[in-house]
Coordinates of C-alpha atoms and ligand atoms in Angstrom, one line a residue:
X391 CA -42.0 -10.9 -8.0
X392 CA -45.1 -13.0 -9.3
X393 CA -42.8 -14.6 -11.8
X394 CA -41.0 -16.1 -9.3
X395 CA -43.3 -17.7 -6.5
X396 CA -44.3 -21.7 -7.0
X397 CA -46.8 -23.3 -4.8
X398 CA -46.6 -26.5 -2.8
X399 CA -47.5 -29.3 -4.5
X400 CA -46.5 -28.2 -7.9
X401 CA -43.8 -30.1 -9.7
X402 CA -40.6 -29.3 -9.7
X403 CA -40.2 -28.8 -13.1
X404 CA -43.0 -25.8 -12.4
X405 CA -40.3 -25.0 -10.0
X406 CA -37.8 -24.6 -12.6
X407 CA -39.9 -22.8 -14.7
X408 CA -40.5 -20.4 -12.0
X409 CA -36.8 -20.0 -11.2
X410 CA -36.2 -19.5 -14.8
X411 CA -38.3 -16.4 -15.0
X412 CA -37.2 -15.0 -11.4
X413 CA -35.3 -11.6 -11.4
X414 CA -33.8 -12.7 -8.4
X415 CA -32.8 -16.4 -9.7
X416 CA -34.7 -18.3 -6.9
X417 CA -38.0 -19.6 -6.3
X418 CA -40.1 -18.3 -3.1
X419 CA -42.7 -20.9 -2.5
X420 CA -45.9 -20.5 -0.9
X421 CA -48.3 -22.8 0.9
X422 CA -52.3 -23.1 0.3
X423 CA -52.6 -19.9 2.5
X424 CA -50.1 -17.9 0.3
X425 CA -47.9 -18.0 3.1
X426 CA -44.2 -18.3 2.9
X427 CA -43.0 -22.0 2.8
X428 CA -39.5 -21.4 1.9
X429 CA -37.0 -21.0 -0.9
X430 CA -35.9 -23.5 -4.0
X431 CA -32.9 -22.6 -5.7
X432 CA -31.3 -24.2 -8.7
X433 CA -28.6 -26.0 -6.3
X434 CA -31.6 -27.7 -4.7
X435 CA -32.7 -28.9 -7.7
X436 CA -29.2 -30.1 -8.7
X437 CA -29.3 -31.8 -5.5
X438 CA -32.2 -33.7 -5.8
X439 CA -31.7 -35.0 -9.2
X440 CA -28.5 -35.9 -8.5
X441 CA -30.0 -38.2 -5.2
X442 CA -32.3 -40.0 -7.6
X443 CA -35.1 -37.7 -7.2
X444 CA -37.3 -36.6 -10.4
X445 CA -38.2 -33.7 -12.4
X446 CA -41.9 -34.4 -12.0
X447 CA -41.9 -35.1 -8.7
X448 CA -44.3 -32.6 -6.5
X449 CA -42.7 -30.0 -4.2
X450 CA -43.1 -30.9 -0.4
X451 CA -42.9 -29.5 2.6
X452 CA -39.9 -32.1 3.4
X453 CA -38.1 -31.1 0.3
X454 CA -37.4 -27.8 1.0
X455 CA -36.7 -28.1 4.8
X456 CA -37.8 -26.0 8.0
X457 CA -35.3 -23.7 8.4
X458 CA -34.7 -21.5 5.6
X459 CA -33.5 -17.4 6.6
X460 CA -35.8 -15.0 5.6
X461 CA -36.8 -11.4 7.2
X462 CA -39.6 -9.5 8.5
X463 CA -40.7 -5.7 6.6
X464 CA -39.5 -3.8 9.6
X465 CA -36.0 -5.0 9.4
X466 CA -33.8 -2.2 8.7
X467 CA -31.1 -3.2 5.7
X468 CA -28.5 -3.1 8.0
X469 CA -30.5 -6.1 9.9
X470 CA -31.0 -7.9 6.7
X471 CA -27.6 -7.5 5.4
X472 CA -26.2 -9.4 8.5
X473 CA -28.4 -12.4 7.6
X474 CA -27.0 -12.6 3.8
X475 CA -23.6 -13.6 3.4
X476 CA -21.6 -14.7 0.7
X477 CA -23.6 -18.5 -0.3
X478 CA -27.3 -17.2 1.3
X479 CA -27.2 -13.5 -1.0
X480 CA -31.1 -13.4 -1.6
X481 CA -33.4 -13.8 1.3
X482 CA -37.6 -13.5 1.3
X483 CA -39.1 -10.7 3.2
X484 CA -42.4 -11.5 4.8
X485 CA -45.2 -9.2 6.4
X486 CA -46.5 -9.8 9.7
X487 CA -49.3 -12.8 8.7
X488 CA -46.0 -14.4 6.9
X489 CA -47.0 -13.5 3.3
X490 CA -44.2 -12.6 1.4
X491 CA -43.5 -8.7 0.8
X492 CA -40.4 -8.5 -1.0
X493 CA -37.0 -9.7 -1.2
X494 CA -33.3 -9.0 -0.3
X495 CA -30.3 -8.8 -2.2
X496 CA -27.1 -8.1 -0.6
X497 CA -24.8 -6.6 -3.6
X498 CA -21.7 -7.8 -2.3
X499 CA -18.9 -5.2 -3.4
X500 CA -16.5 -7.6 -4.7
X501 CA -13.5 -5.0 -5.3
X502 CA -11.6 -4.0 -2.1
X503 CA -10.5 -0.1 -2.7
X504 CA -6.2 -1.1 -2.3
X505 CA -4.3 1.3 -0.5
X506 CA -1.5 2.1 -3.2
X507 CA -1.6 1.6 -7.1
X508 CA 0.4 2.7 -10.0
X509 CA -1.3 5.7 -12.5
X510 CA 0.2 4.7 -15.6
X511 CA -2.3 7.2 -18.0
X512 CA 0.6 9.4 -19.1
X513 CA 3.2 8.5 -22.1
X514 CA 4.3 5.3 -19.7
X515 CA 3.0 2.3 -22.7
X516 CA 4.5 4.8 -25.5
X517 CA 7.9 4.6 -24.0
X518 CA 7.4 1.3 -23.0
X519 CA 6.7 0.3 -26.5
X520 CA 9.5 2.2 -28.2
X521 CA 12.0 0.8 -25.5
X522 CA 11.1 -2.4 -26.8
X523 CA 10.7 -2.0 -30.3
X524 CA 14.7 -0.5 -30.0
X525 CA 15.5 -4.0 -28.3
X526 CA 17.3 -2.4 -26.0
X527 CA 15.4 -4.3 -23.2
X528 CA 18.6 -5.0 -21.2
X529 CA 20.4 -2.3 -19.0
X530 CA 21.6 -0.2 -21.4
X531 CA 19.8 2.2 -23.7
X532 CA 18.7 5.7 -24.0
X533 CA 15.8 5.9 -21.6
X534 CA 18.5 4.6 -18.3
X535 CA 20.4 7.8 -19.2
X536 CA 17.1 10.2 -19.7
X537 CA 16.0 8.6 -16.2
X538 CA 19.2 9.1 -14.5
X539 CA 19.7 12.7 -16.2
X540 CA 15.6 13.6 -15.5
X541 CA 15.4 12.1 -12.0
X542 CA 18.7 13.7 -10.8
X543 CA 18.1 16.9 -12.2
X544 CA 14.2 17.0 -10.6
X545 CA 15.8 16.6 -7.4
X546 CA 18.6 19.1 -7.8
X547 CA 21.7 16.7 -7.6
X548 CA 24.5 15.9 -10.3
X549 CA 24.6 12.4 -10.4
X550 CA 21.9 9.8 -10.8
X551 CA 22.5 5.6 -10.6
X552 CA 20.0 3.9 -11.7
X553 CA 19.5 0.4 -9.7
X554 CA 17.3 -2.9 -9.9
X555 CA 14.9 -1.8 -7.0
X556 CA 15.2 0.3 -3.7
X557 CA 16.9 -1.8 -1.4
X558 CA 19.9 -2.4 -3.8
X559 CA 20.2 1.5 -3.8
X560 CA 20.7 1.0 -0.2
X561 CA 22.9 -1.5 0.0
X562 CA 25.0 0.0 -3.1
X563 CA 24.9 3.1 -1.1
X564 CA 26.3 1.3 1.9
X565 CA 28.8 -0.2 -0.3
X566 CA 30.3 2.7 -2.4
X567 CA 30.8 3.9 1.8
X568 CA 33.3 0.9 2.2
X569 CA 30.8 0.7 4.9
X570 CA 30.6 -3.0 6.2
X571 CA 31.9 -5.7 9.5
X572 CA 33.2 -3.6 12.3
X573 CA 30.8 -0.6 11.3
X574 CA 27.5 1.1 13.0
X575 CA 24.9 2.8 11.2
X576 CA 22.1 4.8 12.8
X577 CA 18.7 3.9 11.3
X578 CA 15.2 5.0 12.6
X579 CA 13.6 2.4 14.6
X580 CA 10.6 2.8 12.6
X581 CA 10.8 2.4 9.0
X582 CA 10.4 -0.6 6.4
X583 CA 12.9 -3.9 6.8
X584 CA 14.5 -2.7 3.3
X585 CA 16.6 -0.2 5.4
X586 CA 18.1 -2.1 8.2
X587 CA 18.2 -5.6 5.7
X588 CA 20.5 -3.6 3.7
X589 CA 23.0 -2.5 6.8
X590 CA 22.9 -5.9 7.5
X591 CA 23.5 -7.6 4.4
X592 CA 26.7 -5.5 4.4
X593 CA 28.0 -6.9 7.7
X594 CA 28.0 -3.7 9.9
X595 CA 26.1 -3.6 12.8
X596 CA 22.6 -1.5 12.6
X597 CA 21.5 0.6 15.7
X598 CA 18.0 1.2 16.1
X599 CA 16.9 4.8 17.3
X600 CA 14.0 6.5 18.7
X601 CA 12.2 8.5 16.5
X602 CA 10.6 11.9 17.1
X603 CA 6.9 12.8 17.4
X604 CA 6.9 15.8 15.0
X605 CA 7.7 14.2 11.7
X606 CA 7.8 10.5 12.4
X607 CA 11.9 10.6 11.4
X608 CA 15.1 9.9 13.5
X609 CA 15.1 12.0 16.7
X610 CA 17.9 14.0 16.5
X611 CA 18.5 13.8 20.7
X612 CA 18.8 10.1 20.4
X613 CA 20.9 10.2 17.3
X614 CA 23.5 12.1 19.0
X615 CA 23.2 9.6 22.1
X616 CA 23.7 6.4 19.9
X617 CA 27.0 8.2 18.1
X618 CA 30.0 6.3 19.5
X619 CA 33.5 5.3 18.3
X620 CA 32.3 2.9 15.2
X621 CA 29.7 4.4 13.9
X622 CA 30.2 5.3 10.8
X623 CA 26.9 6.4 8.5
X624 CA 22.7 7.6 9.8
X625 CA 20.1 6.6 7.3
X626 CA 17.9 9.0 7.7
X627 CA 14.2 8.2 6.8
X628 CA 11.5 10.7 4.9
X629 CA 8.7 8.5 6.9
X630 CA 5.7 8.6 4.8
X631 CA 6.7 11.6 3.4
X632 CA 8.3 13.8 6.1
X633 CA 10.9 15.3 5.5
X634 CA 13.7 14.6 8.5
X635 CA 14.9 17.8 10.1
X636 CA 18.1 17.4 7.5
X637 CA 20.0 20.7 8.3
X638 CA 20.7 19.9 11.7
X639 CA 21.0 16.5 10.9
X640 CA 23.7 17.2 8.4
X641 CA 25.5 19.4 11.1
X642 CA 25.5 16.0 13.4
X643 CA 27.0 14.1 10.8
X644 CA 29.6 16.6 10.1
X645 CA 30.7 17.3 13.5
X646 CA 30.9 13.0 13.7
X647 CA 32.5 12.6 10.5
X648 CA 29.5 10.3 9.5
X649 CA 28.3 9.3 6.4
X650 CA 24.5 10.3 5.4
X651 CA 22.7 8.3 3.1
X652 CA 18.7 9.6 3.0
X653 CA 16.4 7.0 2.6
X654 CA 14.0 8.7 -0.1
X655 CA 12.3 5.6 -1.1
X656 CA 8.7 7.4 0.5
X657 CA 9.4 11.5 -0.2
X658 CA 9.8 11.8 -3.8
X659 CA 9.6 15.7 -4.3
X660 CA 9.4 16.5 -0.5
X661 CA 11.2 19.4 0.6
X662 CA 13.9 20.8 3.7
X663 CA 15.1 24.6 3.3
X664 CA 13.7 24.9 -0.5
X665 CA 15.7 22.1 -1.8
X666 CA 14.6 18.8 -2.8
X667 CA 14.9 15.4 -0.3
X668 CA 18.2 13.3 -1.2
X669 CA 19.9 16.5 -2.0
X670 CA 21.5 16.6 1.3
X671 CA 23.1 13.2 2.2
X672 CA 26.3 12.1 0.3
X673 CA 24.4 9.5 -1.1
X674 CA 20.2 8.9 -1.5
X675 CA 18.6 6.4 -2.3
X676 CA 15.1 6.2 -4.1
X677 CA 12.7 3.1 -4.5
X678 CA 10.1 3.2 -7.4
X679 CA 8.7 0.1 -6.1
X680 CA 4.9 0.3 -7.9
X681 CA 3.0 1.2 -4.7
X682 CA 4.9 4.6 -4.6
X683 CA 4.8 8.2 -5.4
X684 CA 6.2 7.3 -9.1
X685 CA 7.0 3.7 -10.0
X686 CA 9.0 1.6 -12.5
X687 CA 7.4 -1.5 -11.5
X688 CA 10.2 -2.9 -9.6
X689 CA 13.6 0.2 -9.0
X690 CA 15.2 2.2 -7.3
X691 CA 18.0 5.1 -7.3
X692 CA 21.3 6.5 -6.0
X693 CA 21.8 10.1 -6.4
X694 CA 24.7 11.9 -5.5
X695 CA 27.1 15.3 -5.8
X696 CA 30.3 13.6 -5.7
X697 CA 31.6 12.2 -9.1
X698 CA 34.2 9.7 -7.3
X699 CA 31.1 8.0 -5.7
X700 CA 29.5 8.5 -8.8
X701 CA 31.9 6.2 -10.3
X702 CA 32.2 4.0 -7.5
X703 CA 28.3 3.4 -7.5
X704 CA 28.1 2.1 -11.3
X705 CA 31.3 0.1 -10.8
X706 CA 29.6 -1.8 -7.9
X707 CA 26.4 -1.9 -9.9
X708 CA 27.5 -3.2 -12.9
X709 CA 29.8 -7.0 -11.2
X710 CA 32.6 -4.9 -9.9
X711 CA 34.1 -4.4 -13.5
X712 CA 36.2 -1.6 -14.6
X713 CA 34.6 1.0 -16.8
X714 CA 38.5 0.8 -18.7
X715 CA 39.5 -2.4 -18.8
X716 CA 36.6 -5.3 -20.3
X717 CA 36.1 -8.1 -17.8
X718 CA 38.4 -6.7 -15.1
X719 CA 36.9 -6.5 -12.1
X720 CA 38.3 -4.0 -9.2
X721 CA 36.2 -5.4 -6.4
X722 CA 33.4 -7.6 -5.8
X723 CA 30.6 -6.1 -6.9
X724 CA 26.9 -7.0 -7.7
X725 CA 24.5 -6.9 -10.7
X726 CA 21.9 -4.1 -9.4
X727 CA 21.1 -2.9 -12.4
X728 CA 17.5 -2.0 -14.1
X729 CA 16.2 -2.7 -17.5
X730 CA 15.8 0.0 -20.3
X731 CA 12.1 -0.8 -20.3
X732 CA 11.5 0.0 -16.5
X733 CA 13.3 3.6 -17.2
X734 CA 10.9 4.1 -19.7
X735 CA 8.4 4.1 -17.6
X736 CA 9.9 5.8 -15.0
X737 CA 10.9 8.7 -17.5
X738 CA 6.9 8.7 -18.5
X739 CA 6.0 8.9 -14.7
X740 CA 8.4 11.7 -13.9
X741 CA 7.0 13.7 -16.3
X742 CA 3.5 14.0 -14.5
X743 CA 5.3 14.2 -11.1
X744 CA 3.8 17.4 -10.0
X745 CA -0.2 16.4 -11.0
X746 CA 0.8 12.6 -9.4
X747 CA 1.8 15.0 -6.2
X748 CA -1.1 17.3 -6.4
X749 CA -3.7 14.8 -6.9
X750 CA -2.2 12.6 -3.6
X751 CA -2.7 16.1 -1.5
X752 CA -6.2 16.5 -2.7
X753 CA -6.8 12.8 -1.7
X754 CA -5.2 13.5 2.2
X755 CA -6.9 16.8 2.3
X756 CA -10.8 15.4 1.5
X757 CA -9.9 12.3 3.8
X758 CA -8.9 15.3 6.7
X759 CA -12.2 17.4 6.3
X760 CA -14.2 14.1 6.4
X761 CA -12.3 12.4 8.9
X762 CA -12.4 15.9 11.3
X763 CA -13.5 16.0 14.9
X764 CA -13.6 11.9 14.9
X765 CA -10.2 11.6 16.9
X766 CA -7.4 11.4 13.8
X767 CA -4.2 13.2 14.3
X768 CA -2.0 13.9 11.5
X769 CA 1.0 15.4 11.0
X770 CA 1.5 19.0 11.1
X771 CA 5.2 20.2 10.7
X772 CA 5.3 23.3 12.0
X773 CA 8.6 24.0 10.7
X774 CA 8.4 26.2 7.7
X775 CA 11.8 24.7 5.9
X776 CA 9.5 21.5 6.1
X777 CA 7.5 20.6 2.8
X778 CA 6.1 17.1 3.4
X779 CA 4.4 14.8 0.2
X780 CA 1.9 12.7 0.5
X781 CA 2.9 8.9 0.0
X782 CA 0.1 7.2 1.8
X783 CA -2.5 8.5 3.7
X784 CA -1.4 8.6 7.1
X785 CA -2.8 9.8 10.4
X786 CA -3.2 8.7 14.2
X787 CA -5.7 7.4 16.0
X788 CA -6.6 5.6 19.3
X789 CA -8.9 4.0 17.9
X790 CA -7.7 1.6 15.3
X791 CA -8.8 -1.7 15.4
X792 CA -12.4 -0.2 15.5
X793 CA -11.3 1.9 12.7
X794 CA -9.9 -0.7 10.5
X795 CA -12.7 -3.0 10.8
X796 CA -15.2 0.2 9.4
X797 CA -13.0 1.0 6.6
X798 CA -12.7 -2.6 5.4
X799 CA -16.4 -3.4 5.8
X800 CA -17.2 -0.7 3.2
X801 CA -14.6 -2.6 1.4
X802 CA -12.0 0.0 1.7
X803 CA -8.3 -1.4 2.5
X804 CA -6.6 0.4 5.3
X805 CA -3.1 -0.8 6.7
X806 CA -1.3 -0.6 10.1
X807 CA 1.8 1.3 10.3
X808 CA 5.5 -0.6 9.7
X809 CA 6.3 -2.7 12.8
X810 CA 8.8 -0.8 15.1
X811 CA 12.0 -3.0 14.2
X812 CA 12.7 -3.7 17.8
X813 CA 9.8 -5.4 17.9
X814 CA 10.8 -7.8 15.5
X815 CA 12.4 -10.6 16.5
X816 CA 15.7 -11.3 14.4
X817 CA 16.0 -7.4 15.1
X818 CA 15.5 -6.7 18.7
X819 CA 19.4 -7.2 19.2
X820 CA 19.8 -4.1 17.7
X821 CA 17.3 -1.6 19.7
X822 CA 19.3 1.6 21.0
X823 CA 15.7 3.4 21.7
X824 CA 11.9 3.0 20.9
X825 CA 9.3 5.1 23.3
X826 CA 7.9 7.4 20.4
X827 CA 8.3 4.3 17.6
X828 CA 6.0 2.1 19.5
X829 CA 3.4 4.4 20.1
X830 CA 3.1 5.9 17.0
X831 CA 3.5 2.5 15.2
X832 CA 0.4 1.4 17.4
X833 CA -1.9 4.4 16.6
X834 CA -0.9 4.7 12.5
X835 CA -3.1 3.9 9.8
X836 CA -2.7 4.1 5.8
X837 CA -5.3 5.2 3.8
X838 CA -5.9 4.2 0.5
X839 CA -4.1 6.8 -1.7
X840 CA -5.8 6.0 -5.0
X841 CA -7.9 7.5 -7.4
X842 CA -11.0 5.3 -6.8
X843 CA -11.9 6.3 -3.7
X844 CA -15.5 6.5 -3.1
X845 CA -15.3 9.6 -0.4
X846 CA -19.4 9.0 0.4
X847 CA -18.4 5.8 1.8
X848 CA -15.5 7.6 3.7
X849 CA -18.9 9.9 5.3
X850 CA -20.8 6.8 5.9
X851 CA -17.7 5.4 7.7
X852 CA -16.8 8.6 9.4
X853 CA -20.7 9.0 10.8
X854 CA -20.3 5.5 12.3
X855 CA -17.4 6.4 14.3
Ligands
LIG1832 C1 9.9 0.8 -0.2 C2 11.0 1.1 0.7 C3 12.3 0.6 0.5 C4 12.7 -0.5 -0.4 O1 12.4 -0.3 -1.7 P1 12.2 -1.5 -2.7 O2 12.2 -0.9 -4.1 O3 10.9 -2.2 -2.4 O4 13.4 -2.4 -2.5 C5 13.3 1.1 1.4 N1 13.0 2.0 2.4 C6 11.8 2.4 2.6 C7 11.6 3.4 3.7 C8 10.7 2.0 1.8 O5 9.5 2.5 2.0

């Protein structure tokens, strides 16, 4: 502390000196009566030199200015946190006769705790790395058919389509369905744009339901309200990993003669009646986008029962072509394929599924006993076919902008729910029903669903509430 106090009327070189030695990189200067006079920094001595003043020059009282921030010994570090920010970080602290005490550093926590990132510590660079070093780094190769065969298999279905990322499982989906202009499809009002984008980009019409309160998917009432004469496929959505109530949703579809294509891209490994999500639907469609439960950086996939769609899935994939006939092409199709070198990492991240899954419920489960009695709801299926993952974090609450704001002060991400899609302009055309979307949208909140998260800042936040 000694080190670095100057006196008026030394020169500023002494200042330098002083600055030079300071622990906390600044010089507190003092006047004849030891008190506090104010604070030179290297920038002021920048500044000066640079306005023609001198390295010898004496320190006065109308070089370093009147007003400099500084705080008083009974300031709590709350109060003398809110006087730093992020050009003044180091401020004197002065006794009650203005003699300087002590100083303040604010340690500014620079790194924001996201809400979602990839755990890549398994075998994910070893298969990376032998993808590569094979050179089959385009969409054919060994690890596409160990991803299709490994993914399929987890989730208890025959066939698995690998595709470029989860929206172009959709819309392949949609596709292989000859669904398209003159078509419906029932999708949940409250989901991510990737679902109704898809129906759209197909030409069919999308209609936006309601969904219900109990496991933030489709509600089942409203479904069978929106049915009419042209609809002709429900998307389903496992929202945030809740499983949708899929055997009576199944029986709807039947008794329609609708398609069912589950949007898995948030559930991977949830659970309806002992079998695996996207076991149900004729076709599901996965997204291992990197924020979710396992990732390939960018991809997605279609898995299905049927080999005719099967077929029909890769022959859309891959431009339309026939698997028989090189360069013939039996429709229109697309390229939605994904790289040998993203399958290899997704055949590294299936492998640790279950600890991936266990470790995201440990995270939910801390965040619920911390979070208890301070006005969170979350979701609690009472349904005992019903085996819900955790994806993100995600509860209720009332309180949310409040909420938000005492999460990120502690540098701690936290993110609203989706945005009902009838609240969205180039969507609203489509709304069918929306009570339950809008107010759940309103009160949800993501948690960061990482392995950094510093739960004692979770307590701090949670005693602040
Ligand atoms: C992430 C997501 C998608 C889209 O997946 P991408 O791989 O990003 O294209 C589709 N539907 C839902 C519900 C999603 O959360």
């Amino acid at each position: 502390m000694d080190k670095s106090v100057a006196k008026l009327g030394q020169s500023i070189k002494d200042v330098l000196l002083a600055i030079n030695e300071a622990p906390a990189g600044v010089a507190f200067i003092v006047d004849e009566q030891e008190k506090l006079a104010g604070v030179f920094t290297d920038g002021d001595v920048r500044r000066l030199l640079l306005e023609g003043g001198s390295i010898d020059q004496l320190l006065t009282r109308d070089l370093l200015g009147e007003n400099f921030v500084y705080g008083r010994q009974d300031e709590t570090p709350e109060q003398l946190m809110q006087k730093t920010n992020y050009r003044i970080r180091i401020i004197p602290i002065v006794d009650e006769n203005f003699r300087l005490v002590n100083y303040f550093r604010y340690e500014h926590k620079t790194h924001l705790t996201p809400v979602a990132e990839p755990a890549l510590k398994g075998n994910e660079f070893a298969y990376l790395m032998d993808a590569y070093l094979s050179t089959w780094i385009s969409s054919r190769g060994e690890y596409i058919n160990r991803f299709e065969k490994s993914f399929s298999d987890y989730c208890g279905v025959e066939y698995g389509v690998c595709v470029s990322n989860g929206t172009a499982a959709l819309h392949l989906a949609l596709l292989s369905l000859d669904v398209g202009v003159g078509d419906e499809v029932i999708i949940p009002n409250l989901t991510f744009g990737a679902t109704i984008n898809a129906v759209l980009h197909t030409g069919a019409t999308p209609v936006l339901v309601d969904i219900n309160k109990t496991n933030w998917g489709v509600d089942l009432e409203e479904v069978k309200k929106a049915i009419g004469p042209k609809t002709k496929a429900i998307i389903p959505v496992h929202l945030y990993g809740h499983p949708c109530e899929m055997a009576e949703l199944m029986e709807i579809a039947h008794r329609n003669r609708l398609y069912v294509i589950e949007d898995c891209a948030e559930a991977h490994g949830a659970e309806y009646d002992g079998k695996k999500v996207g076991s149900f639907g004729d076709i599901s469609c996965f997204s291992f986008f990197a924020n979710k439960i396992i990732t390939t950086g960018e991809g997605g996939m279609c898995l299905t029962k049927n080999s005719d769609l099967d077929k029909k899935l890769r022959i859309i994939r891959d431009h339309g072509m026939s698997p028989d006939r090189k360069y013939f092409h039996e429709m229109v199709g697309h390229n939605f394929r994904m790289t040998n070198l993203q399958a290899a990492i997704g055949c590294a991240q299936l492998e640790r599924i279950d600890s991936i899954l266990e470790e995201r419920t440990e995270i939910e489960s801390k965040y619920r006993k911390i979070l208890e009695g301070k006005g969170f709801e979350w979701v609690d299926i009472k349904d005992k076919r019903s085996k819900s993952v955790v994806w993100l974090v995600s509860c209720l609450t009332k309180n949310r902008e409040n909420v938000m704001a005492a999460f990120r002060k502690e540098m701690i991400d936290v993110r609203p729910f989706f945005i009902p899609l009838s609240r969205i302009p180039i969507y609203e055309k489509y709304l069918f029903s929306e009570k339950n979307s809008l107010e759940i949208a309103s009160h949800g909140i993501n948690l960061p669903t990482v392995e950094g998260v510093d739960f004692s800042l979770v307590e701090k936040i949670a005693a602040s509430l």
